[in-house]
Amino acid sequence: MFTPRKTRTLVGLALMVGCRDGRPPETPPGPPAATVEARLPAPVLRNRLRGVLVSPPQAAPDFRLTTTDGTAFDFRRDTKGALALLFFGYTHCPDVCPVHIANLGRVIKAMPMEDVARIKVVFVTTDPARDTPERLRNWLDNFHASFIGLVGTEEEIRQAQAAAGLIPAAREAPDSANPGAYFVSHAAQVIAFTSDGLAHVVYPFGVRQQDWANDLPILARGWPQ
Amino acid sequence: VNPCRAATALMVALAAACAGSGSVTVEQAYGFAPPDGSEMALYFTLRNEGTAEDTLIEVRTAMSAITAIHGSRAAASMMQMERLDRIPLAPGEVVTLEPGGAHVMMTQLRRPPTPGDTVHVALRFARAGERVIAVPVIAYGDQPPPEP
């Protein structure tokens, strides 16, 4: 019964002893942090962006889907000159999708209008079987009425994800306790395409509101600064 | 004193002492109001303050027809979700359920809660027995309320 705690304590002590016997603690291989920082592009370094660097920058994907109000949406054409924040997810997701999108919505609501006008948040459903345009619109309106919701056929959505350099989302086996429900595994990063038509940074799940508040005004005002 | 009866009483007392030896506290609970009334996620921190391993084996609430423990996890840049049947707690261990990790998922909500509501949830542990907690409901994007 008491073994797990004792084992952990012993391991902890061994590590502490390892640090105290005169040898420096083992450092991971690779260049020191200062060298890594020196390699960052000047705008990333100067602006202290908190997104994760994409190197080389990724071109905006070329795909066409349909908005929640039924109009055609050409991603490259309809986000040209804007900061386009692209995310693939689904409305029956209770954990990752609404947390990520709500954080983005909160920060955008607090930004000045001239910055907000330069931002287009594009949410593409990865669950077209359940996400009707009405359902997706209603869900997005909880976070920000300006957020663009895109729907399409399973094949069109798969192609859009491939164009964005993502592994296409996959429907998983139904939940045994709730056969009508199923999970959809999907990429969880928001890809930020700046007005130059390139993504220099992405935002994985876990990005906090203060990180968005730091980065969005910089990205919205044009790249590079 | 009937020795046989005394021995039985002692055994019952010992069994009760063993059953009560589990000591798990539940802190920092919160749940997000479902944006469209269909699914709701709950989070909390479990702290096993006992000297024996314990396990969260069941979560129930009158608010939903189905209540399950789920885990989100990132695998090869994909976020996946899976059903967890139980959450083991080693002695002294602290397990925090948080967005992007383990959570309690309530589906088929009888009455979708809104921010400001409180949901009562029963957590059943293998040793510590049942704990009923009051979970404040907040909006997505809000920070969890500080522990009173």
CSV table of C-alpha atoms in Angstrom, one decimal:
chain,number,residue,atom,x,y,z
A,1,MET,CA,0.0,0.0,0.0
A,2,PHE,CA,2.7,2.5,0.9
A,3,THR,CA,5.1,1.5,-1.8
A,4,PRO,CA,4.2,4.1,-4.5
A,5,ARG,CA,4.8,7.1,-2.2
A,6,LYS,CA,8.0,5.7,-0.8
A,7,THR,CA,9.3,5.0,-4.3
A,8,ARG,CA,8.5,8.5,-5.5
A,9,THR,CA,10.3,10.0,-2.5
A,10,LEU,CA,13.4,7.9,-3.1
A,11,VAL,CA,13.5,8.9,-6.8
A,12,GLY,CA,13.1,12.6,-5.7
A,13,LEU,CA,16.0,12.2,-3.3
A,14,ALA,CA,18.2,10.6,-5.9
A,15,LEU,CA,17.6,13.5,-8.2
A,16,MET,CA,18.4,16.0,-5.5
A,17,VAL,CA,21.6,14.1,-4.6
A,18,GLY,CA,22.5,14.1,-8.3
A,19,CYS,CA,22.4,17.9,-8.3
A,20,ARG,CA,24.4,18.3,-5.2
A,21,ASP,CA,27.4,16.1,-5.8
A,22,GLY,CA,29.4,18.8,-7.6
A,23,ARG,CA,28.4,18.0,-11.2
A,24,PRO,CA,26.1,20.4,-12.9
A,25,PRO,CA,22.6,19.1,-13.7
A,26,GLU,CA,22.5,17.5,-17.1
A,27,THR,CA,21.5,20.0,-19.8
A,28,PRO,CA,19.6,18.9,-23.0
A,29,PRO,CA,21.7,18.8,-26.2
A,30,GLY,CA,21.4,21.7,-28.6
A,31,PRO,CA,22.5,25.3,-28.8
A,32,PRO,CA,22.0,27.5,-25.7
A,33,ALA,CA,18.9,29.6,-25.5
A,34,ALA,CA,20.6,32.8,-26.6
A,35,THR,CA,21.6,31.2,-29.9
A,36,VAL,CA,18.1,29.9,-30.6
A,37,GLU,CA,16.7,33.4,-30.0
A,38,ALA,CA,19.2,35.0,-32.3
A,39,ARG,CA,17.9,32.7,-35.1
A,40,LEU,CA,14.3,34.0,-34.8
A,41,PRO,CA,13.1,36.4,-37.5
A,42,ALA,CA,13.6,40.0,-36.4
A,43,PRO,CA,9.8,40.8,-36.3
A,44,VAL,CA,9.1,37.8,-34.0
A,45,LEU,CA,12.0,38.7,-31.8
A,46,ARG,CA,11.3,42.5,-31.7
A,47,ASN,CA,7.7,42.1,-31.0
A,48,ARG,CA,8.0,39.2,-28.5
A,49,LEU,CA,5.3,37.2,-30.2
A,50,ARG,CA,3.9,34.4,-28.0
A,51,GLY,CA,2.7,32.3,-30.9
A,52,VAL,CA,4.7,29.3,-32.1
A,53,LEU,CA,6.9,30.1,-35.0
A,54,VAL,CA,6.2,28.5,-38.4
A,55,SER,CA,9.5,28.1,-40.3
A,56,PRO,CA,9.4,28.6,-43.3
A,57,PRO,CA,6.2,30.6,-43.3
A,58,GLN,CA,3.2,28.8,-44.6
A,59,ALA,CA,1.2,30.1,-47.6
A,60,ALA,CA,-2.6,30.7,-47.1
A,61,PRO,CA,-4.5,27.6,-48.2
A,62,ASP,CA,-6.5,27.7,-51.4
A,63,PHE,CA,-10.0,26.3,-50.6
A,64,ARG,CA,-13.6,27.2,-51.1
A,65,LEU,CA,-16.4,26.4,-48.7
A,66,THR,CA,-19.8,27.8,-47.7
A,67,THR,CA,-20.6,30.3,-44.9
A,68,THR,CA,-23.3,29.7,-42.4
A,69,ASP,CA,-25.5,32.2,-44.3
A,70,GLY,CA,-25.1,30.1,-47.5
A,71,THR,CA,-22.7,32.3,-49.5
A,72,ALA,CA,-19.6,30.9,-51.1
A,73,PHE,CA,-16.3,31.6,-49.3
A,74,ASP,CA,-12.9,31.6,-51.1
A,75,PHE,CA,-10.4,31.6,-48.2
A,76,ARG,CA,-7.6,33.4,-50.1
A,77,ARG,CA,-9.8,35.9,-51.9
A,78,ASP,CA,-12.1,36.6,-48.9
A,79,THR,CA,-9.3,37.0,-46.3
A,80,LYS,CA,-7.0,39.0,-48.5
A,81,GLY,CA,-5.3,41.9,-46.7
A,82,ALA,CA,-6.8,40.8,-43.3
A,83,LEU,CA,-5.4,38.9,-40.4
A,84,ALA,CA,-7.1,35.5,-40.9
A,85,LEU,CA,-7.2,33.2,-37.9
A,86,LEU,CA,-8.1,29.7,-39.2
A,87,PHE,CA,-9.4,26.9,-36.9
A,88,PHE,CA,-10.9,23.5,-37.6
A,89,GLY,CA,-13.2,22.1,-34.9
A,90,TYR,CA,-16.8,21.0,-34.1
A,91,THR,CA,-19.6,22.3,-31.9
A,92,HIS,CA,-20.2,19.1,-29.9
A,93,CYS,CA,-16.6,19.4,-28.6
A,94,PRO,CA,-17.1,20.5,-24.9
A,95,ASP,CA,-13.4,21.0,-24.0
A,96,VAL,CA,-10.8,22.2,-26.4
A,97,CYS,CA,-12.8,24.0,-29.2
A,98,PRO,CA,-15.0,26.3,-27.0
A,99,VAL,CA,-12.2,27.2,-24.6
A,100,HIS,CA,-9.8,28.1,-27.5
A,101,ILE,CA,-12.5,30.1,-29.4
A,102,ALA,CA,-13.9,31.8,-26.3
A,103,ASN,CA,-10.5,33.1,-25.3
A,104,LEU,CA,-10.1,34.5,-28.8
A,105,GLY,CA,-13.5,36.1,-28.7
A,106,ARG,CA,-13.0,37.7,-25.3
A,107,VAL,CA,-9.7,39.3,-26.4
A,108,ILE,CA,-11.2,40.6,-29.7
A,109,LYS,CA,-14.2,42.1,-27.9
A,110,ALA,CA,-11.7,44.2,-25.9
A,111,MET,CA,-9.7,45.4,-28.9
A,112,PRO,CA,-10.2,48.8,-30.6
A,113,MET,CA,-12.6,48.7,-33.6
A,114,GLU,CA,-9.9,49.6,-36.1
A,115,ASP,CA,-7.9,46.4,-35.1
A,116,VAL,CA,-11.1,44.2,-35.0
A,117,ALA,CA,-12.0,45.4,-38.5
A,118,ARG,CA,-8.7,43.8,-39.8
A,119,ILE,CA,-9.3,40.4,-38.2
A,120,LYS,CA,-11.3,37.5,-39.7
A,121,VAL,CA,-11.7,34.5,-37.5
A,122,VAL,CA,-12.6,31.5,-39.7
A,123,PHE,CA,-14.0,28.3,-38.0
A,124,VAL,CA,-14.4,25.3,-40.3
A,125,THR,CA,-16.5,22.5,-39.0
A,126,THR,CA,-14.9,19.0,-38.9
A,127,ASP,CA,-18.3,17.5,-38.2
A,128,PRO,CA,-20.5,18.4,-41.1
A,129,ALA,CA,-23.0,15.6,-40.3
A,130,ARG,CA,-24.1,17.3,-37.1
A,131,ASP,CA,-23.0,20.9,-37.5
A,132,THR,CA,-25.8,22.4,-39.6
A,133,PRO,CA,-25.2,26.0,-40.7
A,134,GLU,CA,-27.8,27.1,-38.1
A,135,ARG,CA,-26.2,25.2,-35.3
A,136,LEU,CA,-22.7,26.4,-36.1
A,137,ARG,CA,-23.9,30.1,-36.4
A,138,ASN,CA,-25.7,29.9,-33.0
A,139,TRP,CA,-22.6,28.3,-31.4
A,140,LEU,CA,-20.2,30.9,-32.8
A,141,ASP,CA,-22.5,33.8,-31.8
A,142,ASN,CA,-21.8,32.8,-28.2
A,143,PHE,CA,-18.2,33.8,-28.7
A,144,HIS,CA,-18.3,36.6,-31.3
A,145,ALA,CA,-20.9,37.5,-33.9
A,146,SER,CA,-18.2,38.4,-36.4
A,147,PHE,CA,-16.7,34.9,-36.4
A,148,ILE,CA,-17.1,33.2,-39.8
A,149,GLY,CA,-18.4,29.7,-39.8
A,150,LEU,CA,-17.8,27.5,-42.8
A,151,VAL,CA,-19.5,24.3,-43.8
A,152,GLY,CA,-19.1,21.9,-46.8
A,153,THR,CA,-19.2,18.3,-47.7
A,154,GLU,CA,-16.9,15.9,-45.9
A,155,GLU,CA,-14.6,15.8,-48.9
A,156,GLU,CA,-14.5,19.6,-49.3
A,157,ILE,CA,-13.6,19.9,-45.6
A,158,ARG,CA,-10.9,17.2,-45.9
A,159,GLN,CA,-9.4,19.0,-48.8
A,160,ALA,CA,-9.4,22.3,-46.9
A,161,GLN,CA,-7.5,20.7,-44.0
A,162,ALA,CA,-5.0,19.2,-46.4
A,163,ALA,CA,-4.5,22.6,-48.1
A,164,ALA,CA,-3.9,24.1,-44.6
A,165,GLY,CA,-1.2,21.5,-44.0
A,166,LEU,CA,-3.2,19.6,-41.4
A,167,ILE,CA,-3.9,16.0,-40.8
A,168,PRO,CA,-7.7,15.8,-41.6
A,169,ALA,CA,-10.0,15.3,-38.6
A,170,ALA,CA,-11.3,11.8,-38.0
A,171,ARG,CA,-14.6,10.7,-36.5
A,172,GLU,CA,-13.9,8.2,-33.7
A,173,ALA,CA,-15.9,5.2,-32.6
A,174,PRO,CA,-19.2,6.1,-30.8
A,175,ASP,CA,-19.0,6.5,-27.1
A,176,SER,CA,-20.1,3.2,-25.6
A,177,ALA,CA,-22.3,4.9,-23.0
A,178,ASN,CA,-23.9,7.2,-25.5
A,179,PRO,CA,-24.1,5.5,-28.9
A,180,GLY,CA,-25.6,8.5,-30.7
A,181,ALA,CA,-22.6,10.6,-29.8
A,182,TYR,CA,-19.0,10.4,-31.1
A,183,PHE,CA,-15.8,12.3,-30.7
A,184,VAL,CA,-13.9,13.9,-33.6
A,185,SER,CA,-10.1,14.2,-33.3
A,186,HIS,CA,-8.9,17.3,-34.9
A,187,ALA,CA,-5.9,19.7,-35.1
A,188,ALA,CA,-6.2,22.1,-32.2
A,189,GLN,CA,-4.1,25.0,-33.4
A,190,VAL,CA,-5.3,28.4,-34.7
A,191,ILE,CA,-3.2,29.3,-37.8
A,192,ALA,CA,-2.6,33.1,-38.1
A,193,PHE,CA,-2.3,34.2,-41.8
A,194,THR,CA,-1.1,37.8,-41.8
A,195,SER,CA,-1.8,40.4,-44.6
A,196,ASP,CA,1.2,39.2,-46.6
A,197,GLY,CA,-0.7,35.9,-47.2
A,198,LEU,CA,1.6,33.9,-45.0
A,199,ALA,CA,1.4,32.2,-41.5
A,200,HIS,CA,4.5,33.0,-39.5
A,201,VAL,CA,3.0,31.8,-36.2
A,202,VAL,CA,0.4,29.3,-35.0
A,203,TYR,CA,-1.5,29.1,-31.6
A,204,PRO,CA,-1.8,25.7,-30.1
A,205,PHE,CA,-4.4,24.9,-27.5
A,206,GLY,CA,-3.3,26.3,-24.1
A,207,VAL,CA,-2.7,29.9,-25.4
A,208,ARG,CA,-4.0,32.3,-22.8
A,209,GLN,CA,-6.1,35.4,-23.2
A,210,GLN,CA,-3.0,37.6,-22.3
A,211,ASP,CA,-1.0,35.9,-25.1
A,212,TRP,CA,-3.7,36.7,-27.7
A,213,ALA,CA,-3.9,40.3,-26.3
A,214,ASN,CA,-0.2,40.6,-26.8
A,215,ASP,CA,0.0,39.2,-30.3
A,216,LEU,CA,-3.3,40.1,-32.1
A,217,PRO,CA,-2.7,43.9,-32.3
A,218,ILE,CA,0.8,43.3,-33.7
A,219,LEU,CA,-0.4,40.8,-36.3
A,220,ALA,CA,-3.5,42.8,-37.3
A,221,ARG,CA,-1.5,45.9,-38.0
A,222,GLY,CA,0.5,44.2,-40.8
A,223,TRP,CA,3.5,42.0,-41.2
A,224,PRO,CA,6.3,42.5,-40.9
A,225,GLN,CA,6.5,45.6,-38.7
B,1,VAL,CA,-19.8,-10.0,27.6
B,2,ASN,CA,-20.3,-12.5,24.9
B,3,PRO,CA,-16.8,-13.0,23.4
B,4,CYS,CA,-18.2,-14.0,20.1
B,5,ARG,CA,-20.4,-10.9,19.9
B,6,ALA,CA,-17.5,-8.7,21.0
B,7,ALA,CA,-15.2,-10.2,18.3
B,8,THR,CA,-17.9,-9.5,15.7
B,9,ALA,CA,-18.3,-5.9,16.9
B,10,LEU,CA,-14.5,-5.5,16.7
B,11,MET,CA,-14.5,-6.8,13.2
B,12,VAL,CA,-17.3,-4.5,12.2
B,13,ALA,CA,-15.4,-1.6,13.7
B,14,LEU,CA,-12.2,-2.5,11.9
B,15,ALA,CA,-14.0,-2.8,8.6
B,16,ALA,CA,-15.6,0.6,9.1
B,17,ALA,CA,-12.2,2.1,10.0
B,18,CYS,CA,-10.7,0.6,6.8
B,19,ALA,CA,-13.6,1.8,4.6
B,20,GLY,CA,-13.2,5.3,6.1
B,21,SER,CA,-9.4,5.4,5.7
B,22,GLY,CA,-9.7,7.0,2.3
B,23,SER,CA,-9.5,10.7,2.4
B,24,VAL,CA,-9.9,12.6,-0.8
B,25,THR,CA,-10.7,16.3,-1.0
B,26,VAL,CA,-12.3,17.9,-4.0
B,27,GLU,CA,-11.3,21.6,-4.7
B,28,GLN,CA,-11.5,24.3,-7.3
B,29,ALA,CA,-14.6,22.9,-9.1
B,30,TYR,CA,-16.2,24.7,-12.0
B,31,GLY,CA,-18.2,23.9,-15.1
B,32,PHE,CA,-18.7,25.8,-18.4
B,33,ALA,CA,-22.2,26.7,-19.4
B,34,PRO,CA,-23.0,24.8,-22.6
B,35,PRO,CA,-23.1,27.3,-25.5
B,36,ASP,CA,-25.8,25.4,-27.3
B,37,GLY,CA,-27.3,23.4,-24.4
B,38,SER,CA,-26.0,20.0,-25.5
B,39,GLU,CA,-22.7,19.1,-23.7
B,40,MET,CA,-21.2,20.4,-20.5
B,41,ALA,CA,-17.7,20.0,-19.2
B,42,LEU,CA,-16.8,20.0,-15.5
B,43,TYR,CA,-13.3,20.4,-13.9
B,44,PHE,CA,-11.9,20.0,-10.4
B,45,THR,CA,-8.8,19.1,-8.4
B,46,LEU,CA,-8.6,15.9,-6.5
B,47,ARG,CA,-6.2,15.5,-3.6
B,48,ASN,CA,-5.7,12.1,-1.9
B,49,GLU,CA,-4.8,13.0,1.6
B,50,GLY,CA,-5.0,9.4,2.8
B,51,THR,CA,-2.3,6.8,3.1
B,52,ALA,CA,-3.8,4.4,0.7
B,53,GLU,CA,-4.5,4.5,-3.1
B,54,ASP,CA,-8.0,5.6,-4.0
B,55,THR,CA,-9.8,5.8,-7.3
B,56,LEU,CA,-12.6,8.0,-8.6
B,57,ILE,CA,-14.9,5.4,-10.1
B,58,GLU,CA,-18.2,7.2,-10.8
B,59,VAL,CA,-19.6,10.7,-11.3
B,60,ARG,CA,-23.3,11.3,-11.2
B,61,THR,CA,-25.6,14.4,-11.4
B,62,ALA,CA,-29.3,14.8,-11.7
B,63,MET,CA,-28.7,17.5,-14.4
B,64,SER,CA,-27.7,15.1,-17.2
B,65,ALA,CA,-28.8,11.6,-18.4
B,66,ILE,CA,-25.2,10.7,-19.1
B,67,THR,CA,-22.2,11.7,-17.1
B,68,ALA,CA,-18.8,10.3,-18.0
B,69,ILE,CA,-15.1,11.0,-17.3
B,70,HIS,CA,-13.3,11.9,-20.6
B,71,GLY,CA,-9.8,12.7,-21.4
B,72,SER,CA,-8.5,15.0,-24.2
B,73,ARG,CA,-5.0,14.5,-25.2
B,74,ALA,CA,-2.7,15.8,-27.9
B,75,ALA,CA,-1.2,13.1,-30.1
B,76,ALA,CA,0.8,13.9,-33.2
B,77,SER,CA,-0.6,17.4,-33.4
B,78,MET,CA,-4.1,16.1,-33.2
B,79,MET,CA,-6.4,16.6,-30.2
B,80,GLN,CA,-8.1,13.3,-29.4
B,81,MET,CA,-10.8,12.5,-26.8
B,82,GLU,CA,-11.2,9.2,-25.1
B,83,ARG,CA,-13.4,7.8,-22.3
B,84,LEU,CA,-11.7,7.2,-19.0
B,85,ASP,CA,-13.4,4.8,-16.7
B,86,ARG,CA,-11.6,5.9,-13.6
B,87,ILE,CA,-9.0,8.2,-12.2
B,88,PRO,CA,-6.5,6.5,-9.9
B,89,LEU,CA,-5.1,8.6,-7.0
B,90,ALA,CA,-1.9,7.4,-5.3
B,91,PRO,CA,-1.4,8.5,-1.7
B,92,GLY,CA,-0.5,12.1,-1.6
B,93,GLU,CA,-1.3,12.6,-5.3
B,94,VAL,CA,-3.0,15.7,-6.6
B,95,VAL,CA,-4.8,15.3,-9.9
B,96,THR,CA,-6.2,18.4,-11.6
B,97,LEU,CA,-8.9,18.1,-14.3
B,98,GLU,CA,-8.5,21.0,-16.7
B,99,PRO,CA,-9.3,22.1,-20.3
B,100,GLY,CA,-7.2,20.0,-22.7
B,101,GLY,CA,-7.0,17.1,-20.3
B,102,ALA,CA,-9.3,15.1,-18.2
B,103,HIS,CA,-12.8,16.4,-17.6
B,104,VAL,CA,-16.3,15.2,-16.6
B,105,MET,CA,-18.6,15.4,-19.6
B,106,MET,CA,-22.4,15.7,-19.1
B,107,THR,CA,-24.6,14.9,-22.1
B,108,GLN,CA,-28.3,14.9,-22.6
B,109,LEU,CA,-28.8,17.8,-20.2
B,110,ARG,CA,-32.2,17.9,-18.6
B,111,ARG,CA,-32.0,21.6,-18.1
B,112,PRO,CA,-28.9,23.4,-19.5
B,113,PRO,CA,-27.3,25.5,-16.8
B,114,THR,CA,-26.3,29.1,-17.4
B,115,PRO,CA,-23.5,31.1,-15.9
B,116,GLY,CA,-24.2,31.8,-12.2
B,117,ASP,CA,-26.0,28.5,-11.6
B,118,THR,CA,-24.7,25.8,-9.3
B,119,VAL,CA,-24.7,22.1,-10.3
B,120,HIS,CA,-24.5,19.4,-7.6
B,121,VAL,CA,-22.4,16.5,-8.6
B,122,ALA,CA,-21.7,13.2,-6.7
B,123,LEU,CA,-18.2,11.8,-7.0
B,124,ARG,CA,-17.8,8.2,-5.8
B,125,PHE,CA,-14.4,6.9,-4.7
B,126,ALA,CA,-13.4,3.3,-4.1
B,127,ARG,CA,-12.3,4.0,-0.6
B,128,ALA,CA,-13.4,7.5,0.4
B,129,GLY,CA,-17.0,6.8,-0.6
B,130,GLU,CA,-19.2,9.5,-2.0
B,131,ARG,CA,-18.6,13.3,-2.0
B,132,VAL,CA,-21.3,15.7,-3.2
B,133,ILE,CA,-19.8,18.9,-4.5
B,134,ALA,CA,-21.5,22.2,-5.5
B,135,VAL,CA,-20.0,23.3,-8.9
B,136,PRO,CA,-20.3,26.9,-9.9
B,137,VAL,CA,-21.2,27.4,-13.6
B,138,ILE,CA,-19.2,29.9,-15.5
B,139,ALA,CA,-19.1,31.0,-19.2
B,140,TYR,CA,-16.4,29.8,-21.6
B,141,GLY,CA,-13.7,32.5,-21.6
B,142,ASP,CA,-14.2,33.2,-17.8
B,143,GLN,CA,-11.6,32.3,-15.3
B,144,PRO,CA,-12.5,29.7,-12.6
B,145,PRO,CA,-13.7,31.4,-9.4
B,146,PRO,CA,-11.2,31.6,-6.6
B,147,GLU,CA,-11.6,29.0,-3.8
B,148,PRO,CA,-13.7,30.6,-1.0
